[in-house]
PDB file of C-alpha atoms in Angstrom:
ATOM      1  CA  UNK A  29       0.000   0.000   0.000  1.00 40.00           C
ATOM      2  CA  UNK A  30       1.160   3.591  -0.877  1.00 39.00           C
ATOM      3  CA  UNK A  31       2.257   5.620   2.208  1.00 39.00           C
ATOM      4  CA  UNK A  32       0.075   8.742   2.432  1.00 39.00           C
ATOM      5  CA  UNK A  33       1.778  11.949   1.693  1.00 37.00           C
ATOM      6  CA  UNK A  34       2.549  14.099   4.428  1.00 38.00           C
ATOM      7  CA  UNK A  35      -0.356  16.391   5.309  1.00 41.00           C
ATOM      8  CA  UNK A  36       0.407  20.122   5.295  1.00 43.00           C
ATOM      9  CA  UNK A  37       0.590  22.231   8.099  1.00 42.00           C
ATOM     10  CA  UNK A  38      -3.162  23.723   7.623  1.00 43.00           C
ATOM     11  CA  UNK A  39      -4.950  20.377   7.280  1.00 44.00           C
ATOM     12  CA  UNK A  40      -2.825  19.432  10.395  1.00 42.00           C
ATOM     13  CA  UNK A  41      -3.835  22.610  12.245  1.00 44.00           C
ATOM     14  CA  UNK A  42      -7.335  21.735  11.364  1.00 44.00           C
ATOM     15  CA  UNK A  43      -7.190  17.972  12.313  1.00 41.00           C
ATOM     16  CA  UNK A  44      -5.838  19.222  15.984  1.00 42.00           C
ATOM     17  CA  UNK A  45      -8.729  21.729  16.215  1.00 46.00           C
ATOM     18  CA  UNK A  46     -11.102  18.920  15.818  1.00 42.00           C
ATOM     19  CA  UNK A  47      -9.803  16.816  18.287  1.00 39.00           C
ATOM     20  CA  UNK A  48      -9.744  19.341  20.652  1.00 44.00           C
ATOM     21  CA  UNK A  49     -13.495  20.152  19.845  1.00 42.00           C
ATOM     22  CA  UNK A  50     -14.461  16.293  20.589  1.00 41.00           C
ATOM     23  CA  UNK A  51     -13.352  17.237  23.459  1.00 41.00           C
ATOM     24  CA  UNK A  52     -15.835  19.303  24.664  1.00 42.00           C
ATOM     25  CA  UNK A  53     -17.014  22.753  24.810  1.00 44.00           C
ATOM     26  CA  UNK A  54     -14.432  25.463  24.977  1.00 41.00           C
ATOM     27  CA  UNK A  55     -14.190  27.030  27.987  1.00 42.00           C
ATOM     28  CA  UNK A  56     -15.199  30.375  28.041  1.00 46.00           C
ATOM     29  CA  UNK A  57     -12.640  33.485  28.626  1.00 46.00           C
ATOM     30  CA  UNK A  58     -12.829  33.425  32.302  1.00 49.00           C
ATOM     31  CA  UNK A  59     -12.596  29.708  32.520  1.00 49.00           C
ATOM     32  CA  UNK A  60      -9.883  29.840  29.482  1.00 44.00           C
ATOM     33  CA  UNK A  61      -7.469  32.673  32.099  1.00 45.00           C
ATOM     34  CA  UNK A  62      -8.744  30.286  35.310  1.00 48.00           C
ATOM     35  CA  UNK A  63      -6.947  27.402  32.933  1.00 43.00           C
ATOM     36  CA  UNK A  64      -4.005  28.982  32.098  1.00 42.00           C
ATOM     37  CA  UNK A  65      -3.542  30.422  35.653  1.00 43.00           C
ATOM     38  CA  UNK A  66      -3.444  26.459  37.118  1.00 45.00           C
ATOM     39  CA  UNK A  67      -0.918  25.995  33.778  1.00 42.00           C
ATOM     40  CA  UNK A  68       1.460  28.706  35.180  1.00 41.00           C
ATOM     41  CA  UNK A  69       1.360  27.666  38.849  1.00 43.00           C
ATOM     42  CA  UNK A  70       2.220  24.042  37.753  1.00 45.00           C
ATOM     43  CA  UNK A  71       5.009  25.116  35.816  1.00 40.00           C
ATOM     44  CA  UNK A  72       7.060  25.412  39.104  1.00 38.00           C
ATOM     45  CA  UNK A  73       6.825  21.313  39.843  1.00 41.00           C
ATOM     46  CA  UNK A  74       8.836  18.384  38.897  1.00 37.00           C
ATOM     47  CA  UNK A  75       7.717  17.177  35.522  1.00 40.00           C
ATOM     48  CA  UNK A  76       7.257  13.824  35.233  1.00 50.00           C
ATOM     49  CA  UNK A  77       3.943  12.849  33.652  1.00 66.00           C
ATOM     50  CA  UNK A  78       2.649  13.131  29.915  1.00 76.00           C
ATOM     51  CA  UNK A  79      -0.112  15.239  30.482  1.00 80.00           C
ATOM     52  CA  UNK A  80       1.757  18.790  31.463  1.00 83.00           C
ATOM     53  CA  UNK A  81       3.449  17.953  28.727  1.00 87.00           C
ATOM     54  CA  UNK A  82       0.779  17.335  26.182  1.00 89.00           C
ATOM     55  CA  UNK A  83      -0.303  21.118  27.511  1.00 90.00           C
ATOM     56  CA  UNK A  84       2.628  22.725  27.187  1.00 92.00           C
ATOM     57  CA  UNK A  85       2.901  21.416  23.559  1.00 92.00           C
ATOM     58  CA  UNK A  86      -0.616  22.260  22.549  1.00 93.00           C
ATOM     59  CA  UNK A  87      -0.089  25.782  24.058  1.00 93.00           C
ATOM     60  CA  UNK A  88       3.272  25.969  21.663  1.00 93.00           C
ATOM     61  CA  UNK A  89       0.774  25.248  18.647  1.00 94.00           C
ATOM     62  CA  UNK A  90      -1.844  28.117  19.872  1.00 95.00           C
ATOM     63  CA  UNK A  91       1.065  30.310  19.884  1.00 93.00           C
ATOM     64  CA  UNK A  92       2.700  29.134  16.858  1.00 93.00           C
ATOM     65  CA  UNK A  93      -1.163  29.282  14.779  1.00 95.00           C
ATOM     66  CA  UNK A  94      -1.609  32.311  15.765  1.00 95.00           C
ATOM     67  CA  UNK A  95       1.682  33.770  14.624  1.00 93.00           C
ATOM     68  CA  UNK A  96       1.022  31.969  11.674  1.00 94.00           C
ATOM     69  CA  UNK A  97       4.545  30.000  11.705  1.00 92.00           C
ATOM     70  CA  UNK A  98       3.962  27.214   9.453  1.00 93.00           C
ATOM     71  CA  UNK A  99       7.189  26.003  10.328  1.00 91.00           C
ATOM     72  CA  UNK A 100       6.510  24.994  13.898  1.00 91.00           C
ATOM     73  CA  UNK A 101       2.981  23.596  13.355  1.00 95.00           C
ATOM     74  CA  UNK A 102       2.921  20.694  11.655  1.00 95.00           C
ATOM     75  CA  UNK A 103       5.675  18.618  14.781  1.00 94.00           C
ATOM     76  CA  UNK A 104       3.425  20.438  17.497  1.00 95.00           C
ATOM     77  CA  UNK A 105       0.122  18.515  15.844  1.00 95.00           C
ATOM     78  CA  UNK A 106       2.029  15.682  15.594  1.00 95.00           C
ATOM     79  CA  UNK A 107       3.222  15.679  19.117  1.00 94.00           C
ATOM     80  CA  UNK A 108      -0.316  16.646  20.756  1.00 93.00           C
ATOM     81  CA  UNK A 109      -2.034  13.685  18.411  1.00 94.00           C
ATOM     82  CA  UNK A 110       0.826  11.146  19.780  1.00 93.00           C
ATOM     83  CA  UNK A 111       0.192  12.175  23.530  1.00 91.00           C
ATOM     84  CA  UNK A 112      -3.819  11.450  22.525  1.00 90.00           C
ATOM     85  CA  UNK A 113      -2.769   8.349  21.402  1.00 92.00           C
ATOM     86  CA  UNK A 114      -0.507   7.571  24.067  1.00 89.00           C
ATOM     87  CA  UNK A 115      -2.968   8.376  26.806  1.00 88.00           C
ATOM     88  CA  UNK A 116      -5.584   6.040  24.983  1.00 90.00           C
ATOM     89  CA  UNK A 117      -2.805   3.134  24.876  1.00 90.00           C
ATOM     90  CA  UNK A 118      -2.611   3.106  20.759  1.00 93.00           C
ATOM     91  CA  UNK A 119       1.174   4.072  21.373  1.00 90.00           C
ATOM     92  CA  UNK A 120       3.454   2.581  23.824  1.00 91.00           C
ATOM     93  CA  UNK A 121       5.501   5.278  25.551  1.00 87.00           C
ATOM     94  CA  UNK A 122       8.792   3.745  24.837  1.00 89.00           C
ATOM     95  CA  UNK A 123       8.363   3.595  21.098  1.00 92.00           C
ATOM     96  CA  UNK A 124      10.051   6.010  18.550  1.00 93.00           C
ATOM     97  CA  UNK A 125       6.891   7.903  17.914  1.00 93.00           C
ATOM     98  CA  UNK A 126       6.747   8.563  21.988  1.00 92.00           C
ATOM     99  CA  UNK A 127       9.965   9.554  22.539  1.00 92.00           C
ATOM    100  CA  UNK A 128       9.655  12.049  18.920  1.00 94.00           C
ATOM    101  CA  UNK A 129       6.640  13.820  20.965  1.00 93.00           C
ATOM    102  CA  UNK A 130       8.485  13.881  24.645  1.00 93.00           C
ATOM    103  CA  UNK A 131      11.220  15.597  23.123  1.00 94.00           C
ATOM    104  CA  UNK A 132       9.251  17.961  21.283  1.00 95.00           C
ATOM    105  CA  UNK A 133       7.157  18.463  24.366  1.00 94.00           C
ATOM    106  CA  UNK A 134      10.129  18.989  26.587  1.00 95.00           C
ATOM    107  CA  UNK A 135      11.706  21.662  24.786  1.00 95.00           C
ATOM    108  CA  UNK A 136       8.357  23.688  24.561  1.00 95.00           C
ATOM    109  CA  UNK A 137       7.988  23.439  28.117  1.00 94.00           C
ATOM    110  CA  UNK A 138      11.730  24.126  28.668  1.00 95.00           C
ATOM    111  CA  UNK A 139      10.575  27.701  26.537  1.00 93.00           C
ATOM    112  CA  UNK A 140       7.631  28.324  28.832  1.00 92.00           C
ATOM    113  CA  UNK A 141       9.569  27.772  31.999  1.00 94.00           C
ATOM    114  CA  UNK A 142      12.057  30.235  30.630  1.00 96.00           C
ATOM    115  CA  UNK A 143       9.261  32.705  30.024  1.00 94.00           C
ATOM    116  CA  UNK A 144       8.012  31.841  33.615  1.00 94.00           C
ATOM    117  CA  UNK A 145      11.105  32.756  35.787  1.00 96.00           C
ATOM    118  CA  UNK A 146      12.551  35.376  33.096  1.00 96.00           C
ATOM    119  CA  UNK A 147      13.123  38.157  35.836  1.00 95.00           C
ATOM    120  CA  UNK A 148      15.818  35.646  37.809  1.00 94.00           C
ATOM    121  CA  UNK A 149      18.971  36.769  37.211  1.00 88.00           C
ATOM    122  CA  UNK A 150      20.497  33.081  37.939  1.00 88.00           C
ATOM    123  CA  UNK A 151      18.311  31.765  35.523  1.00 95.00           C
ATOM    124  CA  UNK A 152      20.639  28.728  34.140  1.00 96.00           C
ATOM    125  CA  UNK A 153      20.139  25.442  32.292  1.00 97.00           C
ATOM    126  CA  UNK A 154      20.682  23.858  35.894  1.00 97.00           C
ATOM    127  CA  UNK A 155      17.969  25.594  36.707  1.00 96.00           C
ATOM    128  CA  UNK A 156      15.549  24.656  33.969  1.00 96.00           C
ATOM    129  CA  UNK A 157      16.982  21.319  33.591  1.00 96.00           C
ATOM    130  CA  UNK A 158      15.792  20.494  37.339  1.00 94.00           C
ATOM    131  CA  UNK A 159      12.447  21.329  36.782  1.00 91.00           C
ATOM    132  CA  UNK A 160      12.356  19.205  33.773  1.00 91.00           C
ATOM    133  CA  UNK A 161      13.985  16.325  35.621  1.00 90.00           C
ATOM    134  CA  UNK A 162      16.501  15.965  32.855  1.00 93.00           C
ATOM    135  CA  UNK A 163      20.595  16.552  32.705  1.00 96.00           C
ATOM    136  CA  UNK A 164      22.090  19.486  31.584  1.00 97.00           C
ATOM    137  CA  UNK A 165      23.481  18.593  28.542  1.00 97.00           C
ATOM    138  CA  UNK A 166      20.251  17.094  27.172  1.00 96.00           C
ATOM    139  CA  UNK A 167      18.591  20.519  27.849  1.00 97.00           C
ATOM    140  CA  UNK A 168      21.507  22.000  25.675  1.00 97.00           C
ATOM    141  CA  UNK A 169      21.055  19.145  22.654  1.00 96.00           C
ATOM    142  CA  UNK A 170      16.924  20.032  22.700  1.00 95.00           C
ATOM    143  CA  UNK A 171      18.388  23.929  22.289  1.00 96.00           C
ATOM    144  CA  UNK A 172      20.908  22.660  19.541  1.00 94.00           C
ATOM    145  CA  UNK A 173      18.155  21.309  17.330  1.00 90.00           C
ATOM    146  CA  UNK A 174      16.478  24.560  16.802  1.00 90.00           C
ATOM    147  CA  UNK A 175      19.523  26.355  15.733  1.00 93.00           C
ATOM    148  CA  UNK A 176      19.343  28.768  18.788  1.00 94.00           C
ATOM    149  CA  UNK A 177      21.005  28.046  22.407  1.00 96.00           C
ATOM    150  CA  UNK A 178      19.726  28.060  25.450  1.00 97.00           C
ATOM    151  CA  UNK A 179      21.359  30.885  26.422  1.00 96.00           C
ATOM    152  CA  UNK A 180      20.345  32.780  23.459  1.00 96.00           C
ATOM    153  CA  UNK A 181      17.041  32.262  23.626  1.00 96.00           C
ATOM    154  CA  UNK A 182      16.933  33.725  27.329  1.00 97.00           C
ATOM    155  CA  UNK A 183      18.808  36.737  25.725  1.00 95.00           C
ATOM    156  CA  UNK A 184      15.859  37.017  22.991  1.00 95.00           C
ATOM    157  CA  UNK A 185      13.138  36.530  25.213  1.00 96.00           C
ATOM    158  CA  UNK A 186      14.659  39.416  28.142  1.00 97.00           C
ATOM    159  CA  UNK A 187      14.737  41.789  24.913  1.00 97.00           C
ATOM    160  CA  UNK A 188      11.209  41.117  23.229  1.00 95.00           C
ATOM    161  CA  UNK A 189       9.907  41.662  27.388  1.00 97.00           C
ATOM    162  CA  UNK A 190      12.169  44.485  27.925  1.00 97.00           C
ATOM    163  CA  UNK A 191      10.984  46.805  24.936  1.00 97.00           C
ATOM    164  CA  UNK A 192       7.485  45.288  25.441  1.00 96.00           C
ATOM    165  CA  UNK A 193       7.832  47.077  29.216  1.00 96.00           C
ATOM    166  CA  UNK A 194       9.146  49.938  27.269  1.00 96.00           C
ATOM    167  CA  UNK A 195       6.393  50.559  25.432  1.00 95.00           C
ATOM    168  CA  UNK A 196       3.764  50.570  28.400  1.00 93.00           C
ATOM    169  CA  UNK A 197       1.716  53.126  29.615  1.00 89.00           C
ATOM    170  CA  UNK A 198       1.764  54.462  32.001  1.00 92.00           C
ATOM    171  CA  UNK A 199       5.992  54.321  32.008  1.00 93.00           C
ATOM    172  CA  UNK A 200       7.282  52.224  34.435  1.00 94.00           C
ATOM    173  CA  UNK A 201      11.205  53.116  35.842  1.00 96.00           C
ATOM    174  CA  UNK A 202      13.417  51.849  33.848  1.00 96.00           C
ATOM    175  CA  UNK A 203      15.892  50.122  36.639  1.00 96.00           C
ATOM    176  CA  UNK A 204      11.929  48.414  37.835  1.00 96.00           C
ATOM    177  CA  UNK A 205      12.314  46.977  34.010  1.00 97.00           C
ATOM    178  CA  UNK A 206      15.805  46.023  34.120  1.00 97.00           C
ATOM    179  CA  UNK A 207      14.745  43.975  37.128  1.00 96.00           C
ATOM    180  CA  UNK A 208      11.813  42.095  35.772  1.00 96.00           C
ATOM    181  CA  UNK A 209      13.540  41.413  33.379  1.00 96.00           C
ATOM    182  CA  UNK A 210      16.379  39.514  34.637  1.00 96.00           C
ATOM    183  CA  UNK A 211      18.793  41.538  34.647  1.00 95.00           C
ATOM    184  CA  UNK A 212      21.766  41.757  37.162  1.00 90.00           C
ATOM    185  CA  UNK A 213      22.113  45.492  37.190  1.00 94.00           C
ATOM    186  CA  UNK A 214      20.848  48.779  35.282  1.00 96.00           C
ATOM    187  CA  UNK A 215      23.958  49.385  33.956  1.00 96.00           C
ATOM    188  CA  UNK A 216      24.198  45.532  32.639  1.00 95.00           C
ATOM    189  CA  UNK A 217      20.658  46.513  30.691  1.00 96.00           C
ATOM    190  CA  UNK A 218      21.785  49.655  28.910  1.00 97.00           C
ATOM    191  CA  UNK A 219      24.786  48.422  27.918  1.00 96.00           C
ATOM    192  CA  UNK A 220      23.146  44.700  26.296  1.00 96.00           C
ATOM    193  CA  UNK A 221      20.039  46.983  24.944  1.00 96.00           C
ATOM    194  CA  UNK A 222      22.425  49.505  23.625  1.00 96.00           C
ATOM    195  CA  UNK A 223      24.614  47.174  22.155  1.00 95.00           C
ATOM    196  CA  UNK A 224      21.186  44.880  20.658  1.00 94.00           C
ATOM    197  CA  UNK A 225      18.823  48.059  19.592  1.00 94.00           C
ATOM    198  CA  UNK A 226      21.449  51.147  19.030  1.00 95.00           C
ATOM    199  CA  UNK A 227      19.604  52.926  21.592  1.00 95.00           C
ATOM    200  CA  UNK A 228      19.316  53.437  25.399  1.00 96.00           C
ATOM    201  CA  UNK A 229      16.307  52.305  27.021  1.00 96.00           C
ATOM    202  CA  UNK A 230      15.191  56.143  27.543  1.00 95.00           C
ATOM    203  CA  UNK A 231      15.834  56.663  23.693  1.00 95.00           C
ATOM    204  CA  UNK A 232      13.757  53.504  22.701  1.00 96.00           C
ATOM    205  CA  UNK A 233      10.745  54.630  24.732  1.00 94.00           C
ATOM    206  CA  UNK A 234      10.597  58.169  23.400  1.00 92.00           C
ATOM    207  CA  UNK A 235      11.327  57.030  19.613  1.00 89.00           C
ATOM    208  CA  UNK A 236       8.118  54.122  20.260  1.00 77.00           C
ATOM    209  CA  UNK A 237       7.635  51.116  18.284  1.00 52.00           C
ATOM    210  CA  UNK A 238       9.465  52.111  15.279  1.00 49.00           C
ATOM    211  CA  UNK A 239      12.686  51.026  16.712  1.00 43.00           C
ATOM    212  CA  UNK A 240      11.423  47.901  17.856  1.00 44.00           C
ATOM    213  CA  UNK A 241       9.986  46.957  14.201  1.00 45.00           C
ATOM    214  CA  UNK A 242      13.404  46.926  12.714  1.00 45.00           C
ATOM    215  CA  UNK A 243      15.122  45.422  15.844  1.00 47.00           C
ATOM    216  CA  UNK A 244      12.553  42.368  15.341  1.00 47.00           C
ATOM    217  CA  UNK A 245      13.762  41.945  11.752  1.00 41.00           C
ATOM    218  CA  UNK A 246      16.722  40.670  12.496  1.00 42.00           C
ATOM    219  CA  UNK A 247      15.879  38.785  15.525  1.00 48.00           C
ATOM    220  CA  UNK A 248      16.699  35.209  15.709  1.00 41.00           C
ATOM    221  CA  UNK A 249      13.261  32.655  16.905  1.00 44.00           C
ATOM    222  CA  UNK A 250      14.856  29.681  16.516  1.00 47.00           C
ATOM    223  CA  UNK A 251      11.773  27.140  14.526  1.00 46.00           C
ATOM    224  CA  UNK A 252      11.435  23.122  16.226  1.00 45.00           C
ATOM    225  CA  UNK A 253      13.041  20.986  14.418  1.00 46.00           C
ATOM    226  CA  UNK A 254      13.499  18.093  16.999  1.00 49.00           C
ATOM    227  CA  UNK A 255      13.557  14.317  15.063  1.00 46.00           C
TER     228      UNK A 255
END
């Protein structure tokens, strides 16, 4: 028998909406912020079961449909159909398909734990790679397959929150920014958003979003790849 070609990224997208309507009614806005409020506070544990990370993978692919990344759609379906399949017992969770989706899932919950605890200043891959109950350097070889490091994407993520903070009103200080942020002193932020934007904080805010449209340009996302 032929193998079916590989479906594209917006019959995938609409295959995992489906499942997720079988399951259910969609919660409503207060019960959708009620959800993703439990989400957060769970991010904090040790995790060891599928389903946080079927969640964090399936709110990767939200994320990712939204932004319209084609790219990084089609392996998030995949990975929130496995975990399905997994739960139901149609895939064993030491086969290759299983392992495909935990890695997948790991590194989008690695992201989201990064997003979590970005104002820590000692926010490491120890760090992250505790939470995740996994070593060190397999935290750095889920990084690796995406083209952009660990320590990179902590860099991107402080700058898209940092000019984000920027660009609120009313203006909050700017050392109150550095701090939420994650960074380990004010003068530590001008100098890495000086050296990333061409501009001081205080410059950035008064010029608005038109310096942050041609920062973003050139800014590195780093798209899933894991096999």
């Amino acid at each position: 028998m032929a193998r079916r070609a590989m479906r594209s990224a917006p019959e995938l997208a609409t295959a995992w909406c489906a499942m997720r309507a079988d399951a259910g009614p969609r919660p409503t806005a207060a019960g959708s912020a009620a959800v993703q409020v439990r989400f957060d506070q769970r991010l904090d544990q040790s995790w060891r079961g599928w389903a946080p990370l079927k969640e964090a993978c399936a709110a990767d692919l939200k994320d990712a449909m939204e932004a319209d990344d084609a790219a990084r759609i089609p392996p998030l379906v995949r990975a929130v159909a496995d975990f399905t399949l997994i739960e139901r017992g149609a895939i064993g969770p030491g086969s290759r398909r299983a392992q495909r989706a935990l890695r997948i899932a790991r590194l989008s919950l690695a992201r989201r734990l990064i997003a979590r605890h970005l104002s820590k200043s000692s926010l490491s891959p120890t760090f992250v790679a505790d939470l995740l109950g996994v070593s060190v350097r397999y935290l750095h070889v889920l990084f690796e397959t995406t083209g952009t490091s660990f320590s990179q994407t902590v860099a991107i993520k402080r700058m898209q929150e940092s000019r984000r903070l920027l660009r609120e009103t009313p203006p909050r200080p700017i050392a109150e920014i550095a701090h939420a942020c994650g960074f380990g002193s004010l003068a530590t932020f001008y100098r890495i958003f000086n050296a990333s934007e061409g501009l001081t904080p205080g410059e950035f805010r008064t010029r608005g979003s038109g310096a942050d449209a041609s920062s973003s340009a050139a800014e590195a996302t780093g798209h899933l790849t894991v096999r």
